[in-house]
PDB file of C-alpha atoms in Angstrom:
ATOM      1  CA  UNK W  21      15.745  -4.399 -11.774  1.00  0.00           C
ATOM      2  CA  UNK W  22      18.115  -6.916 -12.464  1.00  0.00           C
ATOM      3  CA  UNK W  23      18.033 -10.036 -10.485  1.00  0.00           C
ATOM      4  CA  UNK W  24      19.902 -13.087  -9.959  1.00  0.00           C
ATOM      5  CA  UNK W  25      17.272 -16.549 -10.031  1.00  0.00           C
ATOM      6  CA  UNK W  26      17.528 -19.731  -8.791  1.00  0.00           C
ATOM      7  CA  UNK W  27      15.452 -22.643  -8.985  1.00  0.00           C
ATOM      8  CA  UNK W  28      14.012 -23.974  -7.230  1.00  0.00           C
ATOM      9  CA  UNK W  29      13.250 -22.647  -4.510  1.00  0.00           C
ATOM     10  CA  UNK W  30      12.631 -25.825  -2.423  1.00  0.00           C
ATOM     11  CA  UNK W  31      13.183 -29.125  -2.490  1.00  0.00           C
ATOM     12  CA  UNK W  32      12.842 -32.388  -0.432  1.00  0.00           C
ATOM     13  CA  UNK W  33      14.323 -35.259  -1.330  1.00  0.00           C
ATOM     14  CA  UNK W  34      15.275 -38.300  -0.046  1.00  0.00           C
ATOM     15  CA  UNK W  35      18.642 -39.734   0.392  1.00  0.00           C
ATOM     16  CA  UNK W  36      20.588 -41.254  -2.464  1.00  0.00           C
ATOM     17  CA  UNK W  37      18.653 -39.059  -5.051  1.00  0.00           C
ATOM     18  CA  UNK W  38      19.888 -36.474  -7.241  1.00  0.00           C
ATOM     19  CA  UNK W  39      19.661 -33.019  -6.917  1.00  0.00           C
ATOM     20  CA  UNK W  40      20.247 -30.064  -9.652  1.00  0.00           C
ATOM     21  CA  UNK W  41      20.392 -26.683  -8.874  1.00  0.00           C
ATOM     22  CA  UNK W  42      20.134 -24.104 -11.225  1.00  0.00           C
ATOM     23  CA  UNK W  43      21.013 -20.402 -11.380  1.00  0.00           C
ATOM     24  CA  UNK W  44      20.482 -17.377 -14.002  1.00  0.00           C
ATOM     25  CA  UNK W  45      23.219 -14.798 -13.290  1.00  0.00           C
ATOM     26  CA  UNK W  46      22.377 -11.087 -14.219  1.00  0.00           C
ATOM     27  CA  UNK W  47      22.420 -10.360 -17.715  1.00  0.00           C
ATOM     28  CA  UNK W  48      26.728  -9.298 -18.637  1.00  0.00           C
ATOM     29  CA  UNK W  49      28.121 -10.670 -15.199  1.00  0.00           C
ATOM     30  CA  UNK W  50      30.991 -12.584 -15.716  1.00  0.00           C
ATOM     31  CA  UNK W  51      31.808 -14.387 -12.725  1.00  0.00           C
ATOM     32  CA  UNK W  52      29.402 -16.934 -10.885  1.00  0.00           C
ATOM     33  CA  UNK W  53      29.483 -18.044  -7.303  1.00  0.00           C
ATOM     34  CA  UNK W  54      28.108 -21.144  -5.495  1.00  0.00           C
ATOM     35  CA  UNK W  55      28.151 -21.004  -1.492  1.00  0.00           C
ATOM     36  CA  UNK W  56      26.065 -22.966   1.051  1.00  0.00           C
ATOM     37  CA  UNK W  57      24.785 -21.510   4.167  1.00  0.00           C
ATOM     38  CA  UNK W  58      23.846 -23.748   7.125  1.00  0.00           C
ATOM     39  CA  UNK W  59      23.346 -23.018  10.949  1.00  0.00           C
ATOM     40  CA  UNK W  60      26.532 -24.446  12.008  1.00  0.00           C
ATOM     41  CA  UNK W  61      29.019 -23.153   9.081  1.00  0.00           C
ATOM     42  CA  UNK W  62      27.863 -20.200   8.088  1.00  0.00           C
ATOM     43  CA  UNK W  63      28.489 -18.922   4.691  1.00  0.00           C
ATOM     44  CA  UNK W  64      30.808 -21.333   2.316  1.00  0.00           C
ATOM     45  CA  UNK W  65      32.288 -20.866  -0.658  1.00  0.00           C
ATOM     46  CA  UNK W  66      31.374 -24.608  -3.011  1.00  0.00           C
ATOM     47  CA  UNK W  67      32.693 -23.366  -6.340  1.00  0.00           C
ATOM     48  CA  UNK W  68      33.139 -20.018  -8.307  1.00  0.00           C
ATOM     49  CA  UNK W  69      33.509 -19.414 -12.193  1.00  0.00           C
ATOM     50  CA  UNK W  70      34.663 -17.050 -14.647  1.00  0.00           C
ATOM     51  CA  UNK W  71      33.522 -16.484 -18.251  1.00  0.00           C
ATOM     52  CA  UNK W  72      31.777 -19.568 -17.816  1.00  0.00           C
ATOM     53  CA  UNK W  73      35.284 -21.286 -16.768  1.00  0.00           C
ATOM     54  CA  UNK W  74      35.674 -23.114 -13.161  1.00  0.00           C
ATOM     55  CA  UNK W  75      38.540 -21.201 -11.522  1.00  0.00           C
ATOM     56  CA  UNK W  76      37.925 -22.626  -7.909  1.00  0.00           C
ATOM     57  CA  UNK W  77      36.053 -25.473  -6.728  1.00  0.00           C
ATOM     58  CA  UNK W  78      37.882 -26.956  -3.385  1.00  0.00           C
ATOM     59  CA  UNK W  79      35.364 -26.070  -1.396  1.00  0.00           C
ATOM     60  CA  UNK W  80      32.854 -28.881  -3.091  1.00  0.00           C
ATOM     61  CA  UNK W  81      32.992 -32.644  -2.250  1.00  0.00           C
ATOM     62  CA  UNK W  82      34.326 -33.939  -5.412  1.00  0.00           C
ATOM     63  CA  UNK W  83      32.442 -37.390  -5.244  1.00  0.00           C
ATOM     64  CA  UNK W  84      29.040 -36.067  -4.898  1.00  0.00           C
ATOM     65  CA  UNK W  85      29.368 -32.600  -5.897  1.00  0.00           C
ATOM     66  CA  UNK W  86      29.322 -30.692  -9.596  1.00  0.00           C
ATOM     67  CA  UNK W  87      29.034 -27.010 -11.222  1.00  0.00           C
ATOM     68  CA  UNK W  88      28.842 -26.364 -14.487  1.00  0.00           C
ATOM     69  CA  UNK W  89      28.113 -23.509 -16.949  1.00  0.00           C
ATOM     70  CA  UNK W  90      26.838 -24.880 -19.404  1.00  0.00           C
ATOM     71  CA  UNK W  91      26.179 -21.358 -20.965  1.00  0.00           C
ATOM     72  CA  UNK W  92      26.588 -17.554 -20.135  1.00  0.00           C
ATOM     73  CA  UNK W  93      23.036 -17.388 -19.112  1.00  0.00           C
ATOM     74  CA  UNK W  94      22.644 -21.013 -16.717  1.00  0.00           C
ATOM     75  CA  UNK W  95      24.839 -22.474 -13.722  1.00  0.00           C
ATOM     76  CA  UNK W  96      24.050 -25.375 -12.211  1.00  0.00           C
ATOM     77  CA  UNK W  97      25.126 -27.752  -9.051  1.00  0.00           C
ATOM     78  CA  UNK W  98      24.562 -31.023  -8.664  1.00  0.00           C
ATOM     79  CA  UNK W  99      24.523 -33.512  -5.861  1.00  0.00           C
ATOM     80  CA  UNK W 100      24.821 -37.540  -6.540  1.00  0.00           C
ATOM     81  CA  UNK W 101      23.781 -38.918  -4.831  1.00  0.00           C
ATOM     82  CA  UNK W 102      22.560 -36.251  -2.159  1.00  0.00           C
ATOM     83  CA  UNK W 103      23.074 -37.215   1.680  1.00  0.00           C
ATOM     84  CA  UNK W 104      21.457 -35.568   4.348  1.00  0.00           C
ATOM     85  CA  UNK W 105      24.217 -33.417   5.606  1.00  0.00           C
ATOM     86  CA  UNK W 106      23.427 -31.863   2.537  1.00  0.00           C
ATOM     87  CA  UNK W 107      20.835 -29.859   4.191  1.00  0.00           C
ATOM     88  CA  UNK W 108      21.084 -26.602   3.441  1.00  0.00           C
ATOM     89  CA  UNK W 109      20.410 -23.184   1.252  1.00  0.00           C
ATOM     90  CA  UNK W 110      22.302 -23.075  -1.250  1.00  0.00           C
ATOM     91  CA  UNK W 111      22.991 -19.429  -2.711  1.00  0.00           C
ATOM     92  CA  UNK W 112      24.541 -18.485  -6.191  1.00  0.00           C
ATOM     93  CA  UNK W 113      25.901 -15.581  -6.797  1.00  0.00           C
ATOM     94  CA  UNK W 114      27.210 -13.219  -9.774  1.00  0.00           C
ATOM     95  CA  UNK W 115      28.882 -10.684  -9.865  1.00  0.00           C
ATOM     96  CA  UNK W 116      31.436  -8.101 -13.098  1.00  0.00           C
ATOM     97  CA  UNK W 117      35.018  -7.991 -12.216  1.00  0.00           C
ATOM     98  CA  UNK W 118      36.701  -4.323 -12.532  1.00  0.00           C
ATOM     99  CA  UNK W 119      39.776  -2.994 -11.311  1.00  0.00           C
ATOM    100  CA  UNK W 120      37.481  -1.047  -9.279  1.00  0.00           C
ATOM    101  CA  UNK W 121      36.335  -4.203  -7.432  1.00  0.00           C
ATOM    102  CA  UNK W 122      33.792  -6.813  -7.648  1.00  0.00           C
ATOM    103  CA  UNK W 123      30.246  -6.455  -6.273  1.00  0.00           C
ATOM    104  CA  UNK W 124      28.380  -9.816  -5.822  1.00  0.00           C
ATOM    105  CA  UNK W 125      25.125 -10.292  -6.323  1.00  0.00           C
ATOM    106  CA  UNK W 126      22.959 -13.052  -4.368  1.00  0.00           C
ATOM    107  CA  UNK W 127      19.806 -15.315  -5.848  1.00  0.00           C
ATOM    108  CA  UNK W 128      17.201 -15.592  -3.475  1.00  0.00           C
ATOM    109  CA  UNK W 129      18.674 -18.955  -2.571  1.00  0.00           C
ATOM    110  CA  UNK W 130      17.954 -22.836  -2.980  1.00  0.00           C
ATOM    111  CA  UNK W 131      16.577 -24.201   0.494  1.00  0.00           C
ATOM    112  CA  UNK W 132      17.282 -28.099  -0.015  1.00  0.00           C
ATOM    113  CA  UNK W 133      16.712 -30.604   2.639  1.00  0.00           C
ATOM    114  CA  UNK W 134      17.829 -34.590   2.278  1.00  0.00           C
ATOM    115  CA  UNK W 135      15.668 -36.763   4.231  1.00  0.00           C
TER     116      UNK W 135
ATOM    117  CA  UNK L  26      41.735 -11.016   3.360  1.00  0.00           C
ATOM    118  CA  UNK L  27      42.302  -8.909   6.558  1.00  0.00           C
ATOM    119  CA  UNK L  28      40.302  -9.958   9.976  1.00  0.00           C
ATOM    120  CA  UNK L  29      37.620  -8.256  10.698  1.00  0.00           C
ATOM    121  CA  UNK L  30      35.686  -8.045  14.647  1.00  0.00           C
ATOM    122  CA  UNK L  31      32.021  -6.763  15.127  1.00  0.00           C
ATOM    123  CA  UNK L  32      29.702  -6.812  17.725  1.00  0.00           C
ATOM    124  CA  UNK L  33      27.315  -9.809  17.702  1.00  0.00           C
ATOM    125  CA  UNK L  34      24.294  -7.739  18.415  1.00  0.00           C
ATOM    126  CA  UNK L  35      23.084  -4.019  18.631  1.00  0.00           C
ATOM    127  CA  UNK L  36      19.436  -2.508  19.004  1.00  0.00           C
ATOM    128  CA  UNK L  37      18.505   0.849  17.136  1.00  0.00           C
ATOM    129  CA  UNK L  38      15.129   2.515  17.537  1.00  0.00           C
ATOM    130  CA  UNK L  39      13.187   3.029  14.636  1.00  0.00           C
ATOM    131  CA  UNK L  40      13.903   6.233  12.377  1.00  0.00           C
ATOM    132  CA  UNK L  41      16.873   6.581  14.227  1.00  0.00           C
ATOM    133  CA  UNK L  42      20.709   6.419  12.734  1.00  0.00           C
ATOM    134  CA  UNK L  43      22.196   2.710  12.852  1.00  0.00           C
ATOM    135  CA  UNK L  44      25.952   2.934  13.577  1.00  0.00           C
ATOM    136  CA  UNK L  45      27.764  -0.317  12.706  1.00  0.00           C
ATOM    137  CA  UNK L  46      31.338  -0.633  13.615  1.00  0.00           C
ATOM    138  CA  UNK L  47      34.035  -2.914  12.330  1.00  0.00           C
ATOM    139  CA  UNK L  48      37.434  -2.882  13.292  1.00  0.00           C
ATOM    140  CA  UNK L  49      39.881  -3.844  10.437  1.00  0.00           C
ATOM    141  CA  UNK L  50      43.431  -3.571  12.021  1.00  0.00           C
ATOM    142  CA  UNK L  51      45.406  -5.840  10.040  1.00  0.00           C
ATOM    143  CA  UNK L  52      43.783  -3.987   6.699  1.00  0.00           C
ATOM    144  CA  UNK L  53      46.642  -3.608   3.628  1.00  0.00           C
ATOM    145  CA  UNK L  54      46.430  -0.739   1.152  1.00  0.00           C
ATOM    146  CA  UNK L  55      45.288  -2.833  -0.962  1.00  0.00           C
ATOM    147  CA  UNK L  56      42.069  -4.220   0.388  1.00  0.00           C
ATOM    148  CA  UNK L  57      38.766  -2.821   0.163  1.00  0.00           C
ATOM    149  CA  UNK L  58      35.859  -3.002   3.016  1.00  0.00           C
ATOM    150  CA  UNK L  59      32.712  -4.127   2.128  1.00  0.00           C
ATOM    151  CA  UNK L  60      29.088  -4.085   3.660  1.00  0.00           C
ATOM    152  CA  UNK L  61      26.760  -6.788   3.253  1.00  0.00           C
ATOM    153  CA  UNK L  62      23.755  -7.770   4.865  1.00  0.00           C
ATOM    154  CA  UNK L  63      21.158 -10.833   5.054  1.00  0.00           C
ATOM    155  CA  UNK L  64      17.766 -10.644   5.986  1.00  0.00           C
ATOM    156  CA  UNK L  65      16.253 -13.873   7.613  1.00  0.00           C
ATOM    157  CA  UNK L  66      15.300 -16.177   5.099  1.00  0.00           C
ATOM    158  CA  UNK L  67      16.787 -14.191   2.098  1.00  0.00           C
ATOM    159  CA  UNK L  68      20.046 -14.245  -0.003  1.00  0.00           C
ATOM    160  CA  UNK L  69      22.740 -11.508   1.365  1.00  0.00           C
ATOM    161  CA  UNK L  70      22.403  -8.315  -0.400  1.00  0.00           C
ATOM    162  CA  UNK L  71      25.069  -5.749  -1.165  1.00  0.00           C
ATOM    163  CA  UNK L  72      25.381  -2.611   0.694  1.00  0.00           C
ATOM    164  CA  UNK L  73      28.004  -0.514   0.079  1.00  0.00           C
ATOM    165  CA  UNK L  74      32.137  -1.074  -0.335  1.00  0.00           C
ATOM    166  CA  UNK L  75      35.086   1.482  -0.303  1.00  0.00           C
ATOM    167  CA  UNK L  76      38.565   2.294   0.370  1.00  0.00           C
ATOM    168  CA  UNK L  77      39.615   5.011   1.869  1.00  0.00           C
ATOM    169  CA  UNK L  78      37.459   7.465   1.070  1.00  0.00           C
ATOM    170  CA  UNK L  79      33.796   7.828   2.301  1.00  0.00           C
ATOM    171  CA  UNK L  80      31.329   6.503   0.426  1.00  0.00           C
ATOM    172  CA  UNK L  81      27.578   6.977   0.679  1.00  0.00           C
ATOM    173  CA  UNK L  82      24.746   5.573  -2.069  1.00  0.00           C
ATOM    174  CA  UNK L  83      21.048   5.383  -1.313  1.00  0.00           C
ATOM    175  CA  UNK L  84      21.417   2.686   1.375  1.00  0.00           C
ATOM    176  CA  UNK L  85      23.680   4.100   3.367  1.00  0.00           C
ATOM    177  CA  UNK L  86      27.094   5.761   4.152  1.00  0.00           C
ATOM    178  CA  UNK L  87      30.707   4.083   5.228  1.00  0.00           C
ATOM    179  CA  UNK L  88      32.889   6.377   7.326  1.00  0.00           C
ATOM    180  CA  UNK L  89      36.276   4.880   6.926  1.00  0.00           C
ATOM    181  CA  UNK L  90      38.766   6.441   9.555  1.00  0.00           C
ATOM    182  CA  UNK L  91      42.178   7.749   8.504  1.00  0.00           C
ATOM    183  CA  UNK L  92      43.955   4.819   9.879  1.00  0.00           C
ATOM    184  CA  UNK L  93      41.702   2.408   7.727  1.00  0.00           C
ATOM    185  CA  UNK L  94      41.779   0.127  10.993  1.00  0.00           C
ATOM    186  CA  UNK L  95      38.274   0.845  11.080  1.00  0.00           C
ATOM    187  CA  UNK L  96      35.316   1.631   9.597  1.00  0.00           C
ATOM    188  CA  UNK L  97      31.301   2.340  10.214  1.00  0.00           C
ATOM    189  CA  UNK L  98      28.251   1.645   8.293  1.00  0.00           C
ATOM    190  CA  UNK L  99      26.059   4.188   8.802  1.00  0.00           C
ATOM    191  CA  UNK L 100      21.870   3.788   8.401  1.00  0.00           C
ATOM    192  CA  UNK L 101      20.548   6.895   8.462  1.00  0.00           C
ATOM    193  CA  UNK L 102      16.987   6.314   9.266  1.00  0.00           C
ATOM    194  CA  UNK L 103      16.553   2.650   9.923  1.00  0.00           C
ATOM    195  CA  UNK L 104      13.477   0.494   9.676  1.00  0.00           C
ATOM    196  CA  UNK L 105      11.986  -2.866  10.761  1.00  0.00           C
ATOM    197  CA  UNK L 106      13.079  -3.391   6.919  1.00  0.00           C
ATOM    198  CA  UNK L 107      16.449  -3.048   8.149  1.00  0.00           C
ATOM    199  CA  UNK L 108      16.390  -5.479  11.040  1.00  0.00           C
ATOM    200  CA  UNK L 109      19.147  -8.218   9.563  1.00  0.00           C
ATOM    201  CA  UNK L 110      22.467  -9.643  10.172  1.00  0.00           C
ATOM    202  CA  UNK L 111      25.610  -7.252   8.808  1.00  0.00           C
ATOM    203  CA  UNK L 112      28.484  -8.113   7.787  1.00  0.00           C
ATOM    204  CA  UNK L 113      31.966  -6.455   7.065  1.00  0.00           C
ATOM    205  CA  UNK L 114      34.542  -7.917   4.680  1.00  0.00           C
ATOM    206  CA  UNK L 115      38.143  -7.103   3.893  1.00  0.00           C
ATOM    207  CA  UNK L 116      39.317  -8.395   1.158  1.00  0.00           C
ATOM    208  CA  UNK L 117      41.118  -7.168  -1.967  1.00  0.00           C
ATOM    209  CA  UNK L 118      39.427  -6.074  -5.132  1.00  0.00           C
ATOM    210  CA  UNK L 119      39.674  -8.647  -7.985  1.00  0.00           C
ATOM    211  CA  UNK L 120      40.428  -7.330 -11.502  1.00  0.00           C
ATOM    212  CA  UNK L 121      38.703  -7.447 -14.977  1.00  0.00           C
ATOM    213  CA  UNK L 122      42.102  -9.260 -16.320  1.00  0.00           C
ATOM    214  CA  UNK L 123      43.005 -11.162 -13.490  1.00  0.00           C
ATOM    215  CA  UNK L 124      41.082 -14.077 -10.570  1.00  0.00           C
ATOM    216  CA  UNK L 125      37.724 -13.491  -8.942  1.00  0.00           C
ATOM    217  CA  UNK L 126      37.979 -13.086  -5.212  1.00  0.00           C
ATOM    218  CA  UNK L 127      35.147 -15.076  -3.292  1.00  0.00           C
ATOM    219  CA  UNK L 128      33.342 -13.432   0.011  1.00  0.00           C
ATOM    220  CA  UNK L 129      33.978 -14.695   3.294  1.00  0.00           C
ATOM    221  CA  UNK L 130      31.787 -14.061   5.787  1.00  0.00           C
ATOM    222  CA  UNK L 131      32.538 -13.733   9.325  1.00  0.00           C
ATOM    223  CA  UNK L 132      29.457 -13.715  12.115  1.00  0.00           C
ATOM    224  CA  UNK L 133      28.409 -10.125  11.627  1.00  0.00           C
ATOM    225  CA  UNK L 134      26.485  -8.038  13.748  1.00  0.00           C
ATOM    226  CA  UNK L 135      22.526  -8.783  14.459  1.00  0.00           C
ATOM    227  CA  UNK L 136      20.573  -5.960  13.954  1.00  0.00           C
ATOM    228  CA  UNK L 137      17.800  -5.475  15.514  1.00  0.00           C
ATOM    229  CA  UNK L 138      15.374  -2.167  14.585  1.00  0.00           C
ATOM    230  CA  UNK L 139      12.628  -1.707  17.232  1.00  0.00           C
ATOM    231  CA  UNK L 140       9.796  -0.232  16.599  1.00  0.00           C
TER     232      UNK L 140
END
């Protein structure tokens, strides 16, 4: 049963540190999604990829925030340095393009809290 | 994407059919509805999508009406398994040659399966 990971699961950090996120799509999926959930926004779209190219990332902070793919198998996000409105999960996602549609596929999700 | 407008909440009794509505009014022929859903604490998973036909897999069936201004996600013998938040998206299908097309999720509707 193919799965999308993240890791980790948790972390706690305290302000002003760095944070990296990282995320195994499933096996041939060609597009990657970052969101963040939190109680007060909901679901948002940080930064999406296909083929391992960035195609949209306005939804990021620019100064603190990063994605990369740094191959077909690895996506990461990083925060520096991390804040504590940070707070959050933060889910990746994958997911084939057809002309069909596109299905996307969650991790199990980053829970990250900035102290 | 076209607006979509659930209920915030509905109960359904245990091994009894879940009905989830969604109206869609503003749909184009172009857009597909999709079902997703988010247990507490876990990533949202993917349910089911079509568009204009009905479609039905081994989670559950989506009566689309003629119209397309609506649709319903149907749960034919729900569980406590099933108690989550649902959401309905309208959006249109991205394309193997062409630009991903990120989710956005609305509130959804809270179910609640009681035992």
């Amino acid at each position: 049963d193919a799965r999308v990971t993240q890791t980790p699961r948790h972390k706690v950090t305290e302000m002003g540190q760095e944070v990296t996120m990282r995320c195994q799509p499933i096996l041939g999926h060609n597009t990657v999604f970052w969101y963040r959930q939190t109680m007060m926004q909901g679901l948002e779209l940080l930064a999406y990829f296909r083929n391992r190219a960035p195609l949209d990332d306005s939804g990021m902070p620019k100064d603190r925030f990063s994605a990369e793919m740094p191959d077909a198998t690895l996506a990461t996000l990083k925060i520096q340095p991390s804040e504590p409105r940070d707070s959050a999960v933060y889910f990746c996602a994958s997911g084939l393009g057809t002309s069909g549609g596109e299905t996307q596929y969650f991790g199990p999700g980053t829970r990250l809290l900035v102290l | 994407d076209a607006k979509t407008t659930q209920p915030p909440s509905m109960d359904c009794a245990e091994g009894r059919a879940a009905n989830l509505p969604c109206n869609h009014s503003t749909i184009s022929g172009n857009e597909y509805v999709y079902w997703y859903r988010q247990i507490h604490s876990q990533g949202p998973q993917y349910i089911i999508h079509g568009l204009k036909n009905n479609e039905t897999n081994e989670m559950a069936s989506l009566i689309i009406t003629e119209d397309r201004k609506s649709s319903t996600l149907i749960l034919p013998h729900a569980t406590l398994r099933d108690t989550a938040v649902y959401y309905c998206i309208v959006r249109v299908a991205g394309t193997a040659g062409g630009s991903a097309r990120q989710l956005t999720f609305g509130s959804g509707t809270q179910l609640t399966v009681l035992p």
